[in-house]
């Protein structure tokens, strides 16, 4: 039963989106179905506690600890769980490693699947029609929108997140970072480098 | 066969506009509220993740196209709340009572939010059939892409990858089948694989001869090739 309705219930709510959210929140709160304090807690979690700083710590550790890197590439869910990065929208994690001959890039063409415990809530562009439609067909032109150009010998592998497996790109460690420790390396790991629409920052 | 959300490969969307380095997590306060209301309402346990994805996909193409991201979330949530019998149309119209709801005892409490978010909801299952494909096996996706159980139903095989020849790259074990679970027909877990396709198999003018696209696909989406 495909449930195609021409009288969608949502049209009974105010059309202006901020008012639509407010109206639904008010109705649910009055009936005891949601607790506004729980909403505040959810928002605080994703605004301040869970974000790309988590993924950056994973990458920096993989750059400096070969044993951890091997474990990360073999079973990322277990490896990042040990660092405390497990949870909603990150129950199944795979880490894919960039190299001079292969660049990885992640998209969700059907919706907006994204590794929340490692990167937080996806940015607006990741959820945009332009990124969802183009990343699979013309990844280099999309990279150009981010100011990134790949060498001619580098092939691109695009991962379309069609199931509950969430992908994190392990970017190449940048030149000039040889003497840096894990803490300093964290600062070179950008969110976009872990999605594959960017490269790690070059120090200096 | 497909709906408007199935947009992989579509032409005409223009450039991707990256955000500023210091962009806030939520561009507007109501975006944050929309996300939080959706997560909290999901905690009532009246639908599963596949049903909520399907509810967004079932917005009319006109609404799906004109709505911003969180407008889709909040509108699909309103639809789902009524369809699943949690709210009535009169509730949405604001003409009903404010009596405590029978599901109120299930409401997500602030104190348990960190635990609930940290626990997640894994989709892998022990049950289900054995994997029939091994890493390296050649496979072809079904064509057309579409739900084989429910006409016009939810599926996770994008239209652009229908009928394409690829090979098994990784095995992910057995996972809940969205085509069944989205319609309340049970989890029906089955083997899930990462399948790699040469870009030339999918696109008329691939950018580079070595490019590939990987999709996670369930065993019933695949045939031996």
Coordinates of C-alpha atoms in Angstrom, one line a residue:
Chain A
X1 CA 0.0 0.0 0.0
X2 CA 1.9 3.1 -1.1
X3 CA -0.2 5.5 1.0
X4 CA -0.5 8.3 -1.6
X5 CA -2.7 10.9 -0.1
X6 CA -3.8 14.1 -1.8
X7 CA -5.0 15.6 1.5
X8 CA -1.7 15.4 3.4
X9 CA -2.3 16.1 7.1
X10 CA 0.7 18.4 7.2
X11 CA -1.3 21.0 5.2
X12 CA -3.5 21.5 8.2
X13 CA -0.5 23.1 10.1
X14 CA 0.6 26.7 9.4
X15 CA 2.5 26.9 6.1
X16 CA 5.4 29.0 7.4
X17 CA 8.0 26.5 8.4
X18 CA 9.0 28.0 11.8
X19 CA 5.4 28.3 12.8
X20 CA 4.7 24.8 11.5
X21 CA 7.4 23.4 13.8
X22 CA 6.2 25.5 16.7
X23 CA 2.6 24.4 16.2
X24 CA 3.5 20.7 16.2
X25 CA 5.8 21.1 19.2
X26 CA 3.0 22.8 21.1
X27 CA 0.4 20.2 20.3
X28 CA 2.8 17.3 21.2
X29 CA 3.9 19.0 24.4
X30 CA 0.3 19.8 25.6
X31 CA -0.6 16.1 25.2
X32 CA 2.5 15.0 27.2
X33 CA 4.1 13.3 24.1
X34 CA 7.3 15.4 24.1
X35 CA 9.2 17.1 26.9
X36 CA 10.6 20.5 25.8
X37 CA 13.6 19.9 28.2
X38 CA 14.4 16.7 26.2
X39 CA 14.4 18.8 23.0
X40 CA 16.9 21.2 24.5
X41 CA 19.1 18.3 25.5
X42 CA 19.1 16.9 22.0
X43 CA 19.9 20.2 20.5
X44 CA 22.7 20.9 23.0
X45 CA 24.2 17.4 22.2
X46 CA 24.5 18.1 18.5
X47 CA 25.5 21.8 18.9
X48 CA 28.2 21.3 21.5
X49 CA 29.1 17.7 22.2
X50 CA 29.0 15.7 19.0
X51 CA 30.6 17.1 15.9
X52 CA 33.5 16.8 13.4
X53 CA 36.0 17.2 16.3
X54 CA 35.2 13.5 17.1
X55 CA 36.1 12.3 13.6
X56 CA 39.2 14.5 13.6
X57 CA 40.5 12.7 16.7
X58 CA 40.0 9.4 15.0
X59 CA 41.9 10.5 11.9
X60 CA 44.8 12.1 13.8
X61 CA 45.2 8.9 15.9
X62 CA 45.1 6.8 12.7
X63 CA 47.9 9.0 11.3
X64 CA 50.1 8.4 14.3
X65 CA 49.3 4.9 15.5
X66 CA 49.7 2.1 12.8
X67 CA 48.1 -0.5 15.0
X68 CA 45.0 1.7 15.6
X69 CA 44.8 2.4 11.9
X70 CA 44.9 -1.3 11.0
X71 CA 42.1 -1.9 13.4
X72 CA 40.1 1.1 12.1
X73 CA 40.3 -0.1 8.5
X74 CA 39.4 -3.7 9.5
X75 CA 36.5 -2.9 12.0
X76 CA 35.8 0.8 12.3
X77 CA 32.7 0.4 14.4
X78 CA 34.7 -1.4 17.1
X79 CA 37.7 1.0 16.8
X80 CA 35.7 4.2 17.2
X81 CA 33.4 2.7 19.8
X82 CA 36.5 2.3 22.0
X83 CA 37.0 6.0 21.7
X84 CA 33.4 6.6 22.8
X85 CA 32.1 7.5 19.3
X86 CA 29.1 5.2 18.9
X87 CA 25.5 6.0 18.7
X88 CA 22.5 7.1 16.6
X89 CA 23.3 7.2 12.8
X90 CA 26.7 5.6 13.5
X91 CA 25.8 2.0 14.5
X92 CA 27.8 0.7 11.5
X93 CA 30.9 2.5 10.4
X94 CA 33.3 1.9 7.6
X95 CA 36.5 4.0 7.2
X96 CA 37.9 4.3 3.7
X97 CA 41.4 5.5 3.1
X98 CA 42.6 8.0 0.5
X99 CA 45.8 7.4 -1.4
X100 CA 47.6 9.1 -4.3
X101 CA 45.7 6.8 -6.7
X102 CA 42.3 6.8 -5.1
X103 CA 40.2 9.6 -3.6
X104 CA 37.1 8.7 -1.6
X105 CA 33.9 10.8 -1.4
X106 CA 30.7 10.2 0.5
X107 CA 27.1 11.1 -0.4
X108 CA 23.6 9.9 0.2
X109 CA 21.6 10.3 -3.0
X110 CA 18.3 9.1 -1.5
X111 CA 18.2 11.2 1.6
X112 CA 21.0 12.6 3.8
X113 CA 22.7 9.6 5.7
X114 CA 25.8 10.8 7.5
X115 CA 28.0 9.4 10.4
X116 CA 26.5 11.5 13.2
X117 CA 28.7 10.3 16.1
X118 CA 31.8 11.2 14.2
X119 CA 30.8 14.3 12.2
X120 CA 27.6 15.6 13.9
X121 CA 24.7 16.9 11.9
X122 CA 25.4 17.2 8.2
X123 CA 25.9 20.7 6.7
X124 CA 23.3 22.2 4.4
X125 CA 25.2 21.5 1.2
X126 CA 25.5 17.8 2.0
X127 CA 21.7 17.7 2.1
X128 CA 21.2 19.8 -1.0
X129 CA 19.7 18.6 -4.3
X130 CA 22.9 19.7 -6.1
X131 CA 25.2 17.6 -4.0
X132 CA 22.9 14.6 -3.9
X133 CA 22.4 14.6 -7.6
X134 CA 25.9 15.5 -8.9
X135 CA 28.4 13.8 -6.5
X136 CA 27.9 10.3 -8.0
X137 CA 28.0 11.5 -11.6
X138 CA 30.6 14.3 -11.7
X139 CA 32.6 14.2 -8.5
X140 CA 35.5 16.3 -9.9
X141 CA 33.1 19.1 -10.9
X142 CA 31.7 19.0 -7.4
X143 CA 35.2 19.0 -5.9
X144 CA 35.9 22.1 -8.1
X145 CA 32.9 23.8 -6.3
X146 CA 35.0 23.3 -3.1
X147 CA 38.2 24.6 -4.7
X148 CA 39.7 21.1 -4.8
X149 CA 41.5 19.7 -7.8
X150 CA 42.9 16.1 -7.9
X151 CA 45.9 15.0 -9.9
X152 CA 45.2 13.3 -13.2
X153 CA 46.3 9.9 -11.9
X154 CA 43.8 9.9 -9.0
X155 CA 40.6 8.0 -9.5
X156 CA 37.5 8.8 -7.5
X157 CA 35.5 6.3 -5.6
X158 CA 32.1 7.7 -4.5
X159 CA 30.3 5.9 -1.7
X160 CA 26.5 6.3 -1.9
X161 CA 25.1 5.6 1.6
X162 CA 22.1 3.6 0.6
X163 CA 21.9 1.4 3.8
X164 CA 22.7 1.9 7.5
X165 CA 26.5 1.7 6.9
X166 CA 28.1 5.1 7.5
X167 CA 31.3 6.1 5.8
X168 CA 34.2 8.2 7.0
X169 CA 37.1 9.2 4.7
X170 CA 40.6 8.9 6.1
X171 CA 42.3 11.7 4.3
X172 CA 46.0 11.6 3.4
X173 CA 48.3 13.1 6.1
X174 CA 49.5 16.4 4.6
X175 CA 53.1 17.1 3.7
X176 CA 54.9 19.2 6.3
X177 CA 53.1 17.5 9.2
X178 CA 55.9 14.9 9.8
X179 CA 57.0 16.2 13.2
X180 CA 53.6 17.0 14.6
X181 CA 52.0 15.1 17.4
X182 CA 48.4 13.8 17.5
X183 CA 47.0 16.8 19.3
X184 CA 48.5 19.2 16.7
X185 CA 47.3 16.9 13.8
X186 CA 43.7 17.2 15.0
X187 CA 43.7 20.8 13.9
X188 CA 44.6 19.8 10.3
X189 CA 41.6 17.5 9.9
X190 CA 38.6 19.4 8.4
X191 CA 35.1 18.1 8.3
X192 CA 35.1 18.2 4.5
X193 CA 38.3 16.1 4.4
X194 CA 36.4 13.4 6.2
X195 CA 33.5 13.6 3.7
X196 CA 35.9 13.7 0.8
X197 CA 34.9 17.1 -0.5
X198 CA 38.2 18.5 0.9
X199 CA 41.7 17.6 1.8
X200 CA 43.5 17.8 5.1
X201 CA 44.9 21.3 5.9
X202 CA 48.6 21.8 5.1
X203 CA 50.4 23.1 8.2
X204 CA 51.9 26.6 8.2
Chain B
X1 CA 9.0 3.8 -10.9
X2 CA 10.9 6.2 -8.7
X3 CA 10.0 9.2 -6.6
X4 CA 11.5 12.6 -6.7
X5 CA 13.9 11.9 -3.8
X6 CA 15.8 9.5 -6.0
X7 CA 18.0 12.2 -7.5
X8 CA 21.4 10.5 -8.0
X9 CA 22.8 11.6 -11.4
X10 CA 20.0 14.1 -12.2
X11 CA 21.1 17.1 -14.3
X12 CA 20.2 20.7 -13.7
X13 CA 20.8 21.5 -10.1
X14 CA 23.6 24.0 -10.5
X15 CA 26.6 24.4 -8.2
X16 CA 27.1 23.0 -4.7
X17 CA 27.5 26.0 -2.3
X18 CA 29.9 25.1 0.5
X19 CA 29.2 26.7 3.9
X20 CA 31.4 29.1 5.8
X21 CA 34.0 27.6 8.1
X22 CA 32.2 29.1 11.1
X23 CA 28.6 28.3 10.0
X24 CA 26.4 27.2 12.9
X25 CA 25.2 23.6 13.2
X26 CA 21.7 24.8 12.7
X27 CA 21.2 27.8 10.4
X28 CA 17.9 28.7 12.1
X29 CA 16.5 27.9 15.5
X30 CA 13.5 26.2 14.0
X31 CA 15.8 23.8 12.2
X32 CA 17.1 22.6 15.6
X33 CA 13.6 22.3 17.0
X34 CA 12.4 20.4 13.9
X35 CA 15.2 17.9 14.3
X36 CA 14.7 17.5 18.0
X37 CA 10.9 17.2 17.8
X38 CA 11.3 14.5 15.1
X39 CA 13.8 12.5 17.2
X40 CA 11.7 12.8 20.3
X41 CA 8.5 11.8 18.5
X42 CA 10.3 8.8 17.0
X43 CA 11.1 7.8 20.6
X44 CA 7.4 7.1 21.1
X45 CA 8.0 3.9 19.2
X46 CA 5.1 4.1 16.8
X47 CA 7.2 3.8 13.6
X48 CA 10.7 2.7 12.6
X49 CA 13.5 4.5 10.7
X50 CA 12.4 3.1 7.3
X51 CA 8.9 4.3 7.8
X52 CA 10.1 7.8 8.6
X53 CA 12.3 7.9 5.5
X54 CA 9.4 6.6 3.5
X55 CA 7.1 9.3 4.9
X56 CA 9.5 12.0 3.6
X57 CA 9.7 10.4 0.2
X58 CA 5.9 10.3 0.0
X59 CA 5.6 14.0 0.2
X60 CA 4.1 15.0 -3.1
X61 CA 6.8 15.9 -5.7
X62 CA 5.6 19.5 -5.6
X63 CA 6.1 19.7 -1.8
X64 CA 9.3 17.7 -1.8
X65 CA 10.8 20.1 -4.4
X66 CA 9.7 23.3 -2.8
X67 CA 10.2 22.4 0.9
X68 CA 13.6 23.1 2.5
X69 CA 15.3 20.2 4.3
X70 CA 13.7 20.5 7.7
X71 CA 10.3 21.5 6.3
X72 CA 10.3 18.0 4.7
X73 CA 11.1 16.5 8.2
X74 CA 8.4 18.4 10.1
X75 CA 5.8 17.9 7.4
X76 CA 6.5 14.2 7.0
X77 CA 6.4 13.9 10.8
X78 CA 2.9 15.5 10.9
X79 CA 1.7 13.1 8.3
X80 CA 3.2 10.1 10.1
X81 CA 1.7 11.1 13.5
X82 CA -1.8 11.1 11.9
X83 CA -1.3 8.0 9.8
X84 CA 0.0 6.0 12.8
X85 CA -3.0 7.2 14.9
X86 CA -0.9 9.2 17.4
X87 CA -2.7 12.5 16.5
X88 CA -5.9 13.3 14.7
X89 CA -6.5 15.8 11.9
X90 CA -8.4 17.9 14.5
X91 CA -5.3 17.9 16.7
X92 CA -3.4 19.4 13.9
X93 CA -6.2 21.9 13.3
X94 CA -5.9 22.9 17.0
X95 CA -9.5 22.2 17.7
X96 CA -9.1 19.2 20.1
X97 CA -8.6 18.9 23.8
X98 CA -5.2 18.9 25.6
X99 CA -5.8 15.8 27.6
X100 CA -2.8 13.7 28.5
X101 CA -2.2 11.2 25.7
X102 CA -2.2 7.5 26.3
X103 CA 1.4 7.3 25.0
X104 CA 2.6 10.1 27.3
X105 CA 4.3 7.7 29.6
X106 CA 6.6 6.9 26.7
X107 CA 7.7 10.5 26.1
X108 CA 11.5 10.9 26.0
X109 CA 12.8 12.5 29.2
X110 CA 15.7 14.9 29.2
X111 CA 17.7 12.8 31.6
X112 CA 17.8 9.8 29.3
X113 CA 18.6 11.7 26.1
X114 CA 22.4 11.1 26.2
X115 CA 21.8 7.4 26.8
X116 CA 19.2 7.1 24.0
X117 CA 21.4 8.9 21.5
X118 CA 24.5 6.9 22.5
X119 CA 22.6 3.6 22.2
X120 CA 21.4 4.1 18.6
X121 CA 19.5 1.4 16.8
X122 CA 21.7 -1.1 15.0
X123 CA 20.3 -2.6 11.8
X124 CA 22.3 -5.8 11.7
X125 CA 20.7 -9.1 12.6
X126 CA 21.8 -12.7 13.1
X127 CA 18.6 -14.0 11.4
X128 CA 18.1 -14.3 7.7
X129 CA 19.5 -16.3 4.7
X130 CA 23.1 -17.1 4.1
X131 CA 25.1 -14.9 1.8
X132 CA 25.2 -16.3 -1.7
X133 CA 27.9 -13.9 -3.1
X134 CA 31.5 -13.7 -2.2
X135 CA 33.9 -10.7 -2.4
X136 CA 34.9 -10.3 -6.1
X137 CA 31.7 -11.9 -7.5
X138 CA 30.2 -10.2 -10.5
X139 CA 26.5 -9.2 -9.9
X140 CA 23.9 -7.3 -11.7
X141 CA 21.2 -5.1 -10.0
X142 CA 17.6 -5.6 -10.7
X143 CA 16.0 -3.4 -13.4
X144 CA 13.8 -1.5 -13.0
X145 CA 14.6 -0.2 -9.5
X146 CA 11.6 -0.6 -7.3
X147 CA 10.1 -2.3 -4.3
X148 CA 9.3 -6.0 -5.3
X149 CA 6.9 -6.4 -2.3
X150 CA 4.8 -3.2 -2.5
X151 CA 4.1 -1.4 -5.8
X152 CA 5.4 2.1 -5.4
X153 CA 6.8 1.3 -2.0
X154 CA 10.1 2.2 -0.3
X155 CA 13.3 0.9 -1.7
X156 CA 17.0 1.7 -1.4
X157 CA 18.1 0.8 -4.9
X158 CA 18.5 4.1 -6.7
X159 CA 17.2 4.4 -10.2
X160 CA 20.6 5.3 -11.6
X161 CA 22.1 1.9 -10.5
X162 CA 19.3 -0.3 -11.9
X163 CA 20.4 -3.0 -14.3
X164 CA 24.1 -2.2 -13.7
X165 CA 27.0 -4.7 -13.7
X166 CA 29.2 -4.5 -10.6
X167 CA 31.2 -6.7 -8.2
X168 CA 31.0 -7.4 -4.6
X169 CA 33.5 -5.3 -2.6
X170 CA 32.6 -6.0 1.0
X171 CA 30.1 -8.1 2.9
X172 CA 28.3 -6.3 5.7
X173 CA 26.4 -9.3 7.3
X174 CA 22.6 -9.4 7.4
X175 CA 20.7 -6.2 7.8
X176 CA 17.0 -5.2 8.1
X177 CA 15.4 -4.9 4.6
X178 CA 13.9 -1.5 4.2
X179 CA 11.5 -2.6 1.4
X180 CA 9.7 -4.7 4.0
X181 CA 10.3 -2.8 7.2
X182 CA 9.0 0.5 5.8
X183 CA 5.6 -1.1 5.3
X184 CA 5.2 -2.8 8.6
X185 CA 5.8 -6.2 7.0
X186 CA 8.6 -7.2 9.3
X187 CA 12.4 -6.7 9.3
X188 CA 13.1 -9.6 6.9
X189 CA 16.9 -9.3 7.3
X190 CA 19.1 -10.4 4.5
X191 CA 22.7 -10.1 3.4
X192 CA 23.9 -6.6 2.6
X193 CA 26.9 -6.0 0.4
X194 CA 29.0 -3.0 -0.7
X195 CA 28.9 -3.3 -4.5
X196 CA 31.3 -1.4 -6.7
X197 CA 30.4 -0.2 -10.2
X198 CA 32.7 1.4 -12.8
X199 CA 31.4 4.9 -13.5
X200 CA 31.2 4.0 -17.2
X201 CA 28.5 1.4 -16.2
X202 CA 26.3 4.2 -14.8
X203 CA 27.0 7.4 -16.8
X204 CA 27.0 8.4 -20.4
X205 CA 30.1 10.6 -20.0
X206 CA 32.1 9.5 -16.9
X207 CA 34.7 12.0 -15.8
X208 CA 37.6 9.6 -15.5
X209 CA 38.2 6.0 -16.7
X210 CA 39.2 4.8 -13.2
X211 CA 36.2 6.3 -11.3
X212 CA 33.8 4.1 -9.4
X213 CA 30.6 4.3 -7.4
X214 CA 29.9 2.0 -4.4
X215 CA 26.4 1.3 -3.1
X216 CA 25.2 -0.8 -0.2
X217 CA 22.7 -3.2 -1.7
X218 CA 20.7 -6.1 -0.3
X219 CA 21.0 -9.6 -1.7
X220 CA 17.4 -9.5 -3.1
X221 CA 18.4 -6.4 -5.2
X222 CA 21.2 -8.5 -7.0
X223 CA 21.4 -11.3 -9.5
X224 CA 24.6 -13.3 -10.4
X225 CA 26.2 -12.0 -13.5

